[in-house]
Structure formats: C-alpha cells, structure tokens
Coordinates of C-alpha atoms in Angstrom, one line a residue:
X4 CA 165.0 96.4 158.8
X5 CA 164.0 96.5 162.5
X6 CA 161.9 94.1 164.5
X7 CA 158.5 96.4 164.5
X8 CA 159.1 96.7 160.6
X9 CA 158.9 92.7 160.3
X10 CA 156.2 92.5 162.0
X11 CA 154.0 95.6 159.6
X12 CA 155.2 93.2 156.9
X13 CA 153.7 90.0 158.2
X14 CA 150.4 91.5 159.4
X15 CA 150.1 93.3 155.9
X16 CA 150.9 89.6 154.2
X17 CA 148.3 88.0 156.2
X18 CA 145.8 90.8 155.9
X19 CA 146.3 90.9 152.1
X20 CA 146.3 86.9 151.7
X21 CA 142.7 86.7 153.7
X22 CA 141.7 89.9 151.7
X23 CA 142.2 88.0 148.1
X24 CA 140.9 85.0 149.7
X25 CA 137.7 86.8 150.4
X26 CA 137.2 88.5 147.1
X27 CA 137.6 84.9 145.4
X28 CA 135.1 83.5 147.6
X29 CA 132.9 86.5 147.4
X30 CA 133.1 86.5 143.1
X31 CA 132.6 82.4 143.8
X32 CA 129.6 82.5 145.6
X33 CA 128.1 85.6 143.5
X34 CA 128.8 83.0 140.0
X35 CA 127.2 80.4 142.2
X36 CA 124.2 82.4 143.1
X37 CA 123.4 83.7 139.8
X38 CA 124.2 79.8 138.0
X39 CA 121.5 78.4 140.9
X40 CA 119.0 81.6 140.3
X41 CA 119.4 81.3 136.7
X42 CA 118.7 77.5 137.1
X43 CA 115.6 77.5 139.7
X44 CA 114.0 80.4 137.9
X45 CA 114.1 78.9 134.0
X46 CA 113.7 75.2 135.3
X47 CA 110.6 73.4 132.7
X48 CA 109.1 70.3 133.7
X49 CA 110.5 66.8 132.1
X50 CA 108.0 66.7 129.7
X51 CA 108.8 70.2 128.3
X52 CA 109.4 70.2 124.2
X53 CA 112.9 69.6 123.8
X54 CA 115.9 72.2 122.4
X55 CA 119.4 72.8 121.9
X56 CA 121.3 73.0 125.3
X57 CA 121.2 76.9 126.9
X58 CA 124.1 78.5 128.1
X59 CA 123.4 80.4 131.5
X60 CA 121.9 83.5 131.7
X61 CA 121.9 84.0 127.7
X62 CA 120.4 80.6 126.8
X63 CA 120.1 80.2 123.3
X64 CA 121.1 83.4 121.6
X65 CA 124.1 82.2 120.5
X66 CA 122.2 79.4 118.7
X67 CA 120.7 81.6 116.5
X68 CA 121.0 83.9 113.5
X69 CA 119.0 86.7 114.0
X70 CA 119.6 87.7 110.1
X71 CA 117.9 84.7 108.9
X72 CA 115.9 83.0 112.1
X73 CA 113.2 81.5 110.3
X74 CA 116.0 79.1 108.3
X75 CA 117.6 78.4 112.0
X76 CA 114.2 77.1 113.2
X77 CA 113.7 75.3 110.8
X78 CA 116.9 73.2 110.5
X79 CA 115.8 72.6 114.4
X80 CA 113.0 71.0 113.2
X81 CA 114.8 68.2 112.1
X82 CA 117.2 67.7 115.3
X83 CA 114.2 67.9 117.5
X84 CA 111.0 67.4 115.9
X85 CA 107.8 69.6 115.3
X86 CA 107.4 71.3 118.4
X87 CA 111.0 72.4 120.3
X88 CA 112.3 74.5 122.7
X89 CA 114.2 77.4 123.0
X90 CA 115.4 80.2 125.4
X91 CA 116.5 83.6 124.4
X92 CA 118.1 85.0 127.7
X93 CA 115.9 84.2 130.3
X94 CA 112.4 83.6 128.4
X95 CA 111.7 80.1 127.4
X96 CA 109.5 79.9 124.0
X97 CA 108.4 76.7 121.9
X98 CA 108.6 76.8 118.4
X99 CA 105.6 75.0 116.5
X100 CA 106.5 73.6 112.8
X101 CA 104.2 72.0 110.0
X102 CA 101.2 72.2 109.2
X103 CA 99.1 69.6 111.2
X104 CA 100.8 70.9 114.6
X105 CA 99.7 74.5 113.8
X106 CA 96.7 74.0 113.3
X107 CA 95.8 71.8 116.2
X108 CA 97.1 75.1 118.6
X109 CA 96.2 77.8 116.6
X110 CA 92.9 76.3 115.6
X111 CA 92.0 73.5 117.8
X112 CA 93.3 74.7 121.2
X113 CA 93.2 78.6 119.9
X114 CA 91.1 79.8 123.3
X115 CA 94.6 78.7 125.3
X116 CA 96.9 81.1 122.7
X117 CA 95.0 84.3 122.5
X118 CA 96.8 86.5 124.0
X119 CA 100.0 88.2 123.1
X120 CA 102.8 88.0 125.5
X121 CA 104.7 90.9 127.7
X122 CA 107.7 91.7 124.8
X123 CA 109.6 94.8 126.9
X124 CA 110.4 96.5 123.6
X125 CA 107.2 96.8 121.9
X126 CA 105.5 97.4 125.3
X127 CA 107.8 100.4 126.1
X128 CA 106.1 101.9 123.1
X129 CA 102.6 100.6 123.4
X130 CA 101.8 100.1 126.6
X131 CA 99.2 97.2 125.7
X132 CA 97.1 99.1 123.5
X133 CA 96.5 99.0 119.6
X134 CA 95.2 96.1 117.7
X135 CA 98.6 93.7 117.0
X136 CA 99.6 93.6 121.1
X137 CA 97.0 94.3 123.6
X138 CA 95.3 91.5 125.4
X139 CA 91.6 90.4 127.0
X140 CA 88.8 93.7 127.2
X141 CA 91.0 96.0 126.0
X142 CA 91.7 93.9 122.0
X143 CA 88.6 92.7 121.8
X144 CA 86.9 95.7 121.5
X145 CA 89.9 97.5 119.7
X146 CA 89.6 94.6 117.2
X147 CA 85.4 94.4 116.8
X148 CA 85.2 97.9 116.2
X149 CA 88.0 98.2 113.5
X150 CA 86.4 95.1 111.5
X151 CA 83.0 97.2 111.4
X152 CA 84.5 100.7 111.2
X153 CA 86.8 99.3 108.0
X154 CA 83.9 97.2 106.7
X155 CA 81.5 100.1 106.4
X156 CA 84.5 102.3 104.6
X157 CA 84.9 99.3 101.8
X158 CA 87.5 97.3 103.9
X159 CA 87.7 94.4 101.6
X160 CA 84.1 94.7 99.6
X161 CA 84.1 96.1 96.3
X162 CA 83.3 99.6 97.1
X163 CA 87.2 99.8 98.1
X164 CA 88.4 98.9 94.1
X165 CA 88.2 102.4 92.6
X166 CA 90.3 103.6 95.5
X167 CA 93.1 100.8 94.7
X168 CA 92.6 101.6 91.1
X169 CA 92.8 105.4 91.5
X170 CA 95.8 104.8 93.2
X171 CA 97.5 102.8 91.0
X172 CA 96.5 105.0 88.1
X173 CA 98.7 107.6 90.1
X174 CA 101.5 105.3 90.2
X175 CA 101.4 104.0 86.6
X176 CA 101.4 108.2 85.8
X177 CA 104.2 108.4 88.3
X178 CA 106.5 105.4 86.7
X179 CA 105.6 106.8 83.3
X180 CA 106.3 110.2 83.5
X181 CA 109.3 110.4 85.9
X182 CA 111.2 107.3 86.7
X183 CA 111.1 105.3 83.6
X184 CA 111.4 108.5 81.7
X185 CA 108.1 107.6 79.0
X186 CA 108.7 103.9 79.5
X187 CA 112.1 103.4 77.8
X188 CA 112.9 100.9 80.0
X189 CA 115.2 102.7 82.5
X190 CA 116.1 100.8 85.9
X191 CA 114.3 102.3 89.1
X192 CA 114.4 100.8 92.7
X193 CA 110.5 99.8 93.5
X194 CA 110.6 100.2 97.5
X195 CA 109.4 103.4 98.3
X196 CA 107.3 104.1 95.8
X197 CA 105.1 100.2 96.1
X198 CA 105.3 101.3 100.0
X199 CA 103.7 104.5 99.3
X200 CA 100.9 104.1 97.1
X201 CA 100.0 100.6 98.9
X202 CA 100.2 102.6 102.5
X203 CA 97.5 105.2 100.3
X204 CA 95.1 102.9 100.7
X205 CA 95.4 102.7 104.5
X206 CA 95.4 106.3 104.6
X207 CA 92.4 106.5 103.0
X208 CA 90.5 104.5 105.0
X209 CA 92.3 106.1 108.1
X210 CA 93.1 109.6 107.7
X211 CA 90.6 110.1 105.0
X212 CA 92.8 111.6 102.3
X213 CA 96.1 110.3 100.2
X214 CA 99.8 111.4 100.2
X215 CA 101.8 112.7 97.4
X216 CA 104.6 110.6 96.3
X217 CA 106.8 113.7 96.6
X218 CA 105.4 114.8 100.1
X219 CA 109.2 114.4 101.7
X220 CA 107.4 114.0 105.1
X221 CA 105.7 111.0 104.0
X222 CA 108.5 109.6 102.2
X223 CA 110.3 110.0 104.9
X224 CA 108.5 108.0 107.7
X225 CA 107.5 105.4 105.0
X226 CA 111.6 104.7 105.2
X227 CA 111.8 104.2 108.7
X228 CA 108.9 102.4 109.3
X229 CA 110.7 99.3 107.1
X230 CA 113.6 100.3 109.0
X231 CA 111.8 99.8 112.6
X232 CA 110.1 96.4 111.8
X233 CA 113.9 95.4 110.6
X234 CA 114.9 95.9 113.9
X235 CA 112.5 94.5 116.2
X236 CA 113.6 91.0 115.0
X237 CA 117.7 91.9 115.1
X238 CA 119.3 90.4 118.0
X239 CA 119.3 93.9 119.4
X240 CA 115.8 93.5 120.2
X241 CA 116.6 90.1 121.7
X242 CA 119.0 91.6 123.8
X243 CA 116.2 94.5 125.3
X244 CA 113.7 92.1 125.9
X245 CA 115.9 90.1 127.6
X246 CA 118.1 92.6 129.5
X247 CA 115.1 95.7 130.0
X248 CA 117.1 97.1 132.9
X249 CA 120.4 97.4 131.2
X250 CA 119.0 97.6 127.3
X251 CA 116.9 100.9 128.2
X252 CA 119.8 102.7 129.5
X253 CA 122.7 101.2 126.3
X254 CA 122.7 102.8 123.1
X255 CA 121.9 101.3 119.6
X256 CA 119.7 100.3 117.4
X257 CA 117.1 99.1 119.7
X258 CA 117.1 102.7 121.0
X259 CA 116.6 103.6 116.9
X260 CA 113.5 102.0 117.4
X261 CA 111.7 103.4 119.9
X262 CA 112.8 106.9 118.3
X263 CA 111.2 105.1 114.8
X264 CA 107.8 104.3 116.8
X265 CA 107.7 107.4 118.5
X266 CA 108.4 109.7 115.9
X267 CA 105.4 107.8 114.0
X268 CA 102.9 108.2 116.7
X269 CA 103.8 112.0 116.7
X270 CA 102.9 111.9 113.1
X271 CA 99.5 110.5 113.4
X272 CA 98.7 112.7 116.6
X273 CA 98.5 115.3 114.4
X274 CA 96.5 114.0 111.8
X275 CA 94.1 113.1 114.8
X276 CA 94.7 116.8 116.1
X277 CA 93.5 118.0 112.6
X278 CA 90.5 115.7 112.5
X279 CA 89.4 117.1 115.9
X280 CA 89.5 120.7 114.5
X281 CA 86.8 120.0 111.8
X282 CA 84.9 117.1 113.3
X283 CA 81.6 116.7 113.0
X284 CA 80.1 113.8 114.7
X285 CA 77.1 113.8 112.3
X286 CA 79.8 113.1 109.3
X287 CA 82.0 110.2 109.7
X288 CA 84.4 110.8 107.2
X289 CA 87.2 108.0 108.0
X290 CA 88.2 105.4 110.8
X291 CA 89.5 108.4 112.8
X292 CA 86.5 110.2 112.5
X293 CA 84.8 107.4 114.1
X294 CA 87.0 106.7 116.6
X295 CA 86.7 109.5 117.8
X296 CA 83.0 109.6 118.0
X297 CA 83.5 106.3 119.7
X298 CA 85.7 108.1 123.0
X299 CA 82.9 110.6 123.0
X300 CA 79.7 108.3 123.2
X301 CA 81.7 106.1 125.7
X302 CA 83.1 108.6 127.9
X303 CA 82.6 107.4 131.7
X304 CA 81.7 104.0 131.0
X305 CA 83.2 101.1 132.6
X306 CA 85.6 99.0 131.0
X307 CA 86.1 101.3 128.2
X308 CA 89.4 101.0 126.5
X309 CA 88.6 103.7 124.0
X310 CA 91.1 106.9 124.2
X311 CA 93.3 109.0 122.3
X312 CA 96.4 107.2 123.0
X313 CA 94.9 103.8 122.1
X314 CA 93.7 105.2 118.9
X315 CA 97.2 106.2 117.7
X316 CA 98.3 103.0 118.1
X317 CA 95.3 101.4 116.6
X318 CA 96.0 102.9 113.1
X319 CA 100.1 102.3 113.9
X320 CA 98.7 98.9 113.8
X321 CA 96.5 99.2 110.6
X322 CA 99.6 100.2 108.8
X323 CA 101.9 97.2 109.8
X324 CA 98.7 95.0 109.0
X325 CA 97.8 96.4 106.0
X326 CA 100.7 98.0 104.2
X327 CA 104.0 96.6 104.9
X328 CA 102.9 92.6 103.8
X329 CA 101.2 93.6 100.4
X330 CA 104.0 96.0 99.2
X331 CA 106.3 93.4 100.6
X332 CA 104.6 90.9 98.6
X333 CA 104.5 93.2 95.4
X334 CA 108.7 93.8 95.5
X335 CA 108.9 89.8 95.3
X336 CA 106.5 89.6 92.8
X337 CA 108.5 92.1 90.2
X338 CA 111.3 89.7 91.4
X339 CA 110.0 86.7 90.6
X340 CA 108.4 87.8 87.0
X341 CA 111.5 88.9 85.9
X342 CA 112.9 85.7 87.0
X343 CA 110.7 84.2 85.3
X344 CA 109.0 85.5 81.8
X345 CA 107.6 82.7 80.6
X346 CA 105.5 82.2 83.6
X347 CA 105.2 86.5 83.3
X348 CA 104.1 86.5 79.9
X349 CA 101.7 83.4 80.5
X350 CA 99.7 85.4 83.4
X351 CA 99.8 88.3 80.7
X352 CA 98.3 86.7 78.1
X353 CA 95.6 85.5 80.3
X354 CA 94.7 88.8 81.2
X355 CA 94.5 89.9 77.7
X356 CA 92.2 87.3 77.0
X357 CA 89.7 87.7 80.0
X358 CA 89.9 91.8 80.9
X359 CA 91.8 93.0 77.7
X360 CA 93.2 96.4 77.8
X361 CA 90.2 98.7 77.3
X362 CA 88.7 98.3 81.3
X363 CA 90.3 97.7 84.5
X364 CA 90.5 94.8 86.3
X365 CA 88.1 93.5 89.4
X366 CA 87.9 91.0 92.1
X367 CA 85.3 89.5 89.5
X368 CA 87.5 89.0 87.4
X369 CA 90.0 86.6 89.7
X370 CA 87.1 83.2 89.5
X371 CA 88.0 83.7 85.3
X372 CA 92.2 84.3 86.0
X373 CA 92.8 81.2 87.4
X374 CA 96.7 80.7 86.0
X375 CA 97.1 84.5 87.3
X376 CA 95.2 84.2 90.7
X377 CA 97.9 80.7 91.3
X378 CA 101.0 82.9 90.5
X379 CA 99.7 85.3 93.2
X380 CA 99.2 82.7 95.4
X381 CA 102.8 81.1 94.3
X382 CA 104.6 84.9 95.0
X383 CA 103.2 84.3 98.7
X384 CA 104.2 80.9 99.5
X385 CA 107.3 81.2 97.9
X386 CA 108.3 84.5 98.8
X387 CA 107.4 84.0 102.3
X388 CA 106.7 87.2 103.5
X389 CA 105.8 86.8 107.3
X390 CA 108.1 84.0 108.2
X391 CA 107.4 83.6 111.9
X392 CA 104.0 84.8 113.3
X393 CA 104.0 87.1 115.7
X394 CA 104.2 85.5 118.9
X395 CA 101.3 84.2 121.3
X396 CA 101.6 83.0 125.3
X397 CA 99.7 80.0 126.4
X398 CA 96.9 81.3 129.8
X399 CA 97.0 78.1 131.1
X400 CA 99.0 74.2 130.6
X401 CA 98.4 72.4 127.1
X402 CA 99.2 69.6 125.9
X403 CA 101.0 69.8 122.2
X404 CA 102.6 67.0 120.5
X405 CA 103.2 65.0 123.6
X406 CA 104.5 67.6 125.1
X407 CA 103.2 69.7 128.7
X408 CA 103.5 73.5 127.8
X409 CA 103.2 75.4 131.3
X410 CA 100.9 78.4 131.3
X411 CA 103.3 82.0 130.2
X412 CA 105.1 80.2 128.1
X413 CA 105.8 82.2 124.9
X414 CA 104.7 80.3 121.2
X415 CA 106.4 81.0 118.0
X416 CA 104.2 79.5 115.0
X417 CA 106.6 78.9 112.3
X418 CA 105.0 79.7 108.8
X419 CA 107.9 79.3 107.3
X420 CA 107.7 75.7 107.7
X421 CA 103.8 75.6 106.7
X422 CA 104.8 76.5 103.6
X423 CA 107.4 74.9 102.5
X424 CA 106.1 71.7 104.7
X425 CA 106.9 68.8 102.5
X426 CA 104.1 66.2 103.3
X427 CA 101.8 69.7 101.7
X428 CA 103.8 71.1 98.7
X429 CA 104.7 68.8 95.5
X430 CA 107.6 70.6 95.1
X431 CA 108.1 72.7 98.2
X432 CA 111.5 74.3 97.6
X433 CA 110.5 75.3 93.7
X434 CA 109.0 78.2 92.8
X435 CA 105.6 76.3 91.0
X436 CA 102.4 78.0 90.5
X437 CA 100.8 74.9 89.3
X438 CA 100.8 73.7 92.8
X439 CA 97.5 75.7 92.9
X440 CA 95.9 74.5 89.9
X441 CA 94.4 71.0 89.2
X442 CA 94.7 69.3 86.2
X443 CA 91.5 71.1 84.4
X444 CA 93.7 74.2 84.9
X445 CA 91.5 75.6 87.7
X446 CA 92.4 77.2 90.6
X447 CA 92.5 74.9 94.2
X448 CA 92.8 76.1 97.3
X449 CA 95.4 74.7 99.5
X450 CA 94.9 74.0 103.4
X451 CA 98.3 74.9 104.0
X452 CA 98.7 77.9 102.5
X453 CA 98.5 80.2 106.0
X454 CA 100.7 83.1 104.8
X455 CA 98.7 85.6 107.5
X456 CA 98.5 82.9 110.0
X457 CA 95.4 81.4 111.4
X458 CA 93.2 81.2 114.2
X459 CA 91.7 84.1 116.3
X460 CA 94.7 86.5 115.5
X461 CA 95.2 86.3 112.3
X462 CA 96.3 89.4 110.5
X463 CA 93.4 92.1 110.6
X464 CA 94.3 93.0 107.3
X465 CA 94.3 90.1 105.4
X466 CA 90.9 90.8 103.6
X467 CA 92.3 93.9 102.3
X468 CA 95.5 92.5 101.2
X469 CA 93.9 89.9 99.1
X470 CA 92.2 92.7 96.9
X471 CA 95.0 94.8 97.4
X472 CA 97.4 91.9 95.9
X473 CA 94.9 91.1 92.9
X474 CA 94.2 94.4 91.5
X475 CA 97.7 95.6 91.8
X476 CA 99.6 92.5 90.9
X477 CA 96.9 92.3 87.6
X478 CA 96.9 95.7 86.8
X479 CA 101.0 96.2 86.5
X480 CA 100.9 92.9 84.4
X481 CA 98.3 94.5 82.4
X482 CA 100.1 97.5 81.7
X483 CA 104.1 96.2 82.1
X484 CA 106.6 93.7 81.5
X485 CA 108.8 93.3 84.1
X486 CA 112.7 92.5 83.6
X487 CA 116.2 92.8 85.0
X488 CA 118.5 95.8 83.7
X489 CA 120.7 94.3 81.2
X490 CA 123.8 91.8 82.5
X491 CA 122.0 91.8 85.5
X492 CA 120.3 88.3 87.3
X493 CA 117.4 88.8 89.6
X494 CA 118.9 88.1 93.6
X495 CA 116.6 86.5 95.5
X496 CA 118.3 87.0 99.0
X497 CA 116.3 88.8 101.8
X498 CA 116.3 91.2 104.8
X499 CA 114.5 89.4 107.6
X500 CA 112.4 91.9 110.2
X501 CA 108.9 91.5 110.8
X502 CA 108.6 90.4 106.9
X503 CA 111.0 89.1 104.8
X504 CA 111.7 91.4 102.4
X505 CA 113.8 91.4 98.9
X506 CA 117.4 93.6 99.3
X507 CA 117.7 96.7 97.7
X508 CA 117.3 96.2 93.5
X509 CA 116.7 97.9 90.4
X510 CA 114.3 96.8 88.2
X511 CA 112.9 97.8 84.5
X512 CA 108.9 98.1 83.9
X513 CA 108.3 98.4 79.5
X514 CA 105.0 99.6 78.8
X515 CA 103.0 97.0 77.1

C-alpha cells in the first residue's frame, strides 16, 4: 500500500467516525425535541384529575382495551377516584364516574360542557353540522327546529302509536310467515330485522314513507351502519384522531368508515333529491319536507345554518338517535327473557291481565304495567346500551371534584358507572327488576337511571325511544315467548361501538 493510499484511508476513517457521530447526535436531539415538545405541549396543571402514567407521544392507548373501554374506566375508578385522567395520543380527557359527580357537571355546571369537541374522524365527515356534533348557532337551531318539526309529526305523543303498531304488525307477519316458518319455533338471528322495522319509524317521520324488509338496498346500509358506529370506538379511531396527518393517508378500518358515512349521506341525498321533485311548500309531508321549506324561507339571512348539506346530516343524526339504541335495547331484551322465563312469563301474565289479547297495547297502558314497565327499565340498566356518552369539552376552567379542569379539555361521562353505581343500585351487578318497584309493587323512578345521558345534550331521541321501547317490548310479549334453541344458553357478551350491543345469536319466538 503506498503512502497517498494511507493517507485516503485515514481521512475516509475520520470522515466516516464524525459522519456516525453526527447522525447519533442528530437522531439524539430529534428524540430530545419531540420528548420536550411532547412534554411542554400536553403539560396540565398540578391540580389536574389524576391517571395512569402516559407513555410519550401515545399516552395512554396502551392502557386501554378498546373492545371493552367502558370496563377499563371503570376499574380506574377505583385506583384513582371519581373523576381521572387520561391521554389518548396527544389529547388529554377526564373521565367522570357515579352518579353524584355527573350530575353536578352535566347538570349543575352544564353551560361549561355544551359543546362537542373537534374529533378529526367524525369531523372529516361532518364538518360540524348535524344535530349529535355541531356546536354554538349552528346546533342550537339544528336542535330547536328538529324538537318542533318531530313534535308536530307525533315525535313522542300518541299520534306516533299506530305508526309503531303498524310497523310491528309488519314484523309479527314477517316472523310468522317467513322466518319462524308459521311459528314452529325455528331459530332466526333478530339484528337486522329489529334494526329495520325500528329504523321504519325514523323513516317515517323523515323520509315520509317505510322500507320493505326485503328492499336489499336498505338491508344493506342498515348492516353497515352497526358496522360504522363499531368502529368509531375501535382503537383505529383512536389512532385517526390522534395521528390525522398520517391516519387519512394509512389504510383500514378507520378508512371503512368514512366510506360507511359517506356512502349513507349519498343515500339520503337522494331521498332529499326525490322530495325536491314533488315538493310542495304548501304540504309538509315529513321532516324533509320541512327542512326544506326551512332553507327556502331563510335564504340570505344572517347567521343561518340551514342548507342541504346540514340537512343530510341532520337526519344521519336522527337515525343514530333514534334507531340504533332502541333496537339495541330490544336484541338484549329477547336476551334477557330467554334468560330468564320466569321473570318473561311474569311480565306476560301482567299483560294478559291489563290489555288482554283482543286490542293493542298503549302508552296508557304502561301507569297499569307496572312489573312490565320495571323489566323495561331493568333491560336498560342492565343491558347498558350507551356505555360512555358521547364526549363534551369544557369552554372555559371548572372546578370538579377538587380538581381544576382547563378550558378544551375533552369530558367522557361514564354511564356505565351511573348504572351500576353501588351507593344507587341494591344489587348493582344482578339483573333485578324489582329495583324499580316499591314494596306496594308500583313502579319508582330512579335518579340514577341516566341511560341517554343528562343535561342539555341528552339524546334527541330519547322521547321516542321510550314509546318505541314500550309498545314494541309489550307487544312481542303479548304475542311471543321468547327462548334459546334447544342445548343452547343465552351469551351475554357484547360488541362495544357507540352502543353495546349483544354478539351475533339465534333465538326462537313461539306464538302465544
């Protein structure tokens, strides 16, 4: 080797020691950076709620099960008391558990937790309009003129029963004649078919007209609507509204449902686009139909938040509010009846002895189905169908259990834990209808018992899925008995998404 070719080596040694000296100290100070940014930017005040300890740059989605997140938050309960902290990559929320803590900020200090807060995932589909996620003006009015618009088309009065009875004549016909093959008993899977004619109703008061069971379009987007609300809780969803940037441009489910949410506002654009062909302002024949009138008569005012596109997402939003929770609700309830016949065939009997079989039953009826109307109530609780409310953002600092809550914080009320609070419920982990009774057998209403949340944004549909629940719930034990197929025990396990629902299950309806 000569001299010069010494010398190449050593220069290339040194050059290539101080090049891998720089990268290291380059990747150090990037991990440095981002630790320190991560740290200034999610830094809370000392007398923020407490939490598990967060992990940088995720925080606490390892912490959590996204298949079963209401149990998670609950167990936390216990490790760090009724109101606690978390951080799901870099958003901090608190948690609020029981009863007494609820109330005080969803009642007491409501005003402060109004509004809804930016979630990337749903706002990449709504862009803050509809009912469930759009803030100030822009809800308020979406929200006052759905409550009239509903209310004058039988939204909760008893103008709406023949409508739910109708309906569930159609299904009775429906189970009779095709799935249970002339009521032999035959095992049939509920979900589509309790999603469909409940989702009727809605479509009714919406669209002005009812879908076939058979209608394969219908069917269809009935399917994936379950599907969509099952993923907007999954930890894929935590992921996009954590990551936006990255998350929009990565496949999976998360990009399932945006195709889910857009694929359903192309559905109801044209059902608007038919309404628009025959409308006659003089002859308001549904909510659309209104609606519409609505954009015309405010056309060019200020402040008006009345438009096509905020219509479509309006009745998207009448269908989560008023669909999924009561057929939800009505897939436990077969659950828990065959679970259960004694307590079936004591609600039965009751119903024979106050309506009989000769008429149909009535929100009159319920003040004279006391037994009945607490087994409803029971199905609720127990069944826990909206686990975790939907989530609200404090618009300025509260105060909260001893705790300073900085203004954009995000709030998670916990109903899971108002219902099965123990300092509320005898017997909070059994499945006890006489929890609503009192010890003349009548009914009692229970503070606690929050299943559609409280306080100014409450579900919007909760009035309609009270009558919904009765006259459905006592018009199949009117006309069925509900049990398992035989060798087969009921399984009470659930798919957690914007409700829990009961998995998959076949079940047997007898005509009585």
């Amino acid at each position: 080797m000569t001299t010069l070719d010494c010398r190449m080596d050593s220069i290339v040694s040194v050059f290539g020691s101080y090049v891998d000296w720089d990268v290291k100290s380059l990747l150090l100070f990037t991990a440095v950076f981002i630790l320190t940014a991560d740290y200034i930017k999610t830094r809370q005040p000392d007398s923020f709620p407490p939490g598990p300890r967060t992990f940088p740059i995720v925080g606490n989605i390892l912490n959590v099960d996204f298949t079963r997140t209401h149990e998670i938050l609950t167990q936390f309960v216990g490790r760090y008391g009724d109101v606690f902290s978390l951080r799901i990559g870099q958003t901090w929320m608190v948690v609020l558990n029981g009863f007494e803590v609820l109330k005080e900020a969803l009642v007491n200090q409501g005003d402060s937790l109004e509004d809804r807060p930016y979630i990337p995932l749903v706002e990449d589909v709504s862009h803050g309009r509809g009912l469930i996620f759009s803030n100030g003006n822009t809800w308020k009015q979406q929200r006052r003129f759905a409550f009239s618009t509903l209310k004058y088309f039988g939204f909760g009065k008893k103008s709406l029963e023949p409508i739910i009875l109708d309906e569930f004549a159609y299904l009775s016909s429906e189970l009779t004649s095709n799935f249970l093959f002339n009521c032999k008993g035959k095992p049939f899977n509920p979900h589509l078919i309790i999603n469909n004619t409940v989702s009727n109703i809605i479509c009714y008061l919406v669209f002005g007209h009812r879908f076939e069971y058979s209608d394969e379009k219908f069917v269809k987007l009935m399917k994936w609507f379950g599907k969509g609300l099952e993923i907007e809780v999954s930890i894929w969803a935590q992921l996009y509204n954590s990551f936006p940037l990255l998350m929009r441009r990565l496949p999976g489910p998360h990009q399932t449902a945006k195709h889910i949410w857009n694929s359903t506002n192309d559905f109801i654009r044209e059902e608007i686009k038919e309404h628009r062909q025959n409308w006659d302002p003089s002859d308001q024949r549904d909510y659309i139909d209104c609606y519409l009138n609505e954009i015309q008569m405010r056309n060019g005012q200020g402040g008006n938040a009345f438009d096509e596109e905020n219509l479509v997402m309006c009745v998207m939003d009448l269908f989560v509010s008023g669909s999924e929770t009561t057929s939800t609700t009505l897939r436990w309830a077969f659950l828990y009846m065959a679970k259960y016949p004694e307590i079936q065939a004591k609600v039965q009997a009751e119903i024979d002895r106050v309506i009989g079989q000769s008429r149909q039953p009535s929100m009159e009826d319920r003040a004279n189905l006391p037994y009945t109307d607490a087994v409803l109530h029971e199905i609720q609780r127990f069944g826990n169908v909206i686990p975790l409310s939907l989530p609200r953002v404090t618009d300025r600092d509260i105060q909260l259990g001893g705790y300073t809550i900085p203004k954009g914080v995000l709030i998670i009320p916990n109903l899971t834990s108002v219902l099965f609070d123990k300092n509320e419920w005898e017997t909070p982990d059994t499945f006890n209808p006489g929890q609503f009774l009192n010890k003349e057998g009548k009914f009692v209403k229970r503070a606690a018992f929050i299943p559609f949340s409280t306080g100014k944004r409450a579900c919007l549909g909760e009035s309609l899925a009270k009558m919904h629940l009765f006259i459905f719930f006592t018009s199949f034990m009117q006309h069925f008995t509900f049990s398992m197929p035989a060798g087969v025990k009921p399984v009470m396990d659930f798919h957690f998404g914007i409700t829990l629902a009961p998995r998959e299950y076949e079940i047997c309806a007898t005509s009585r």
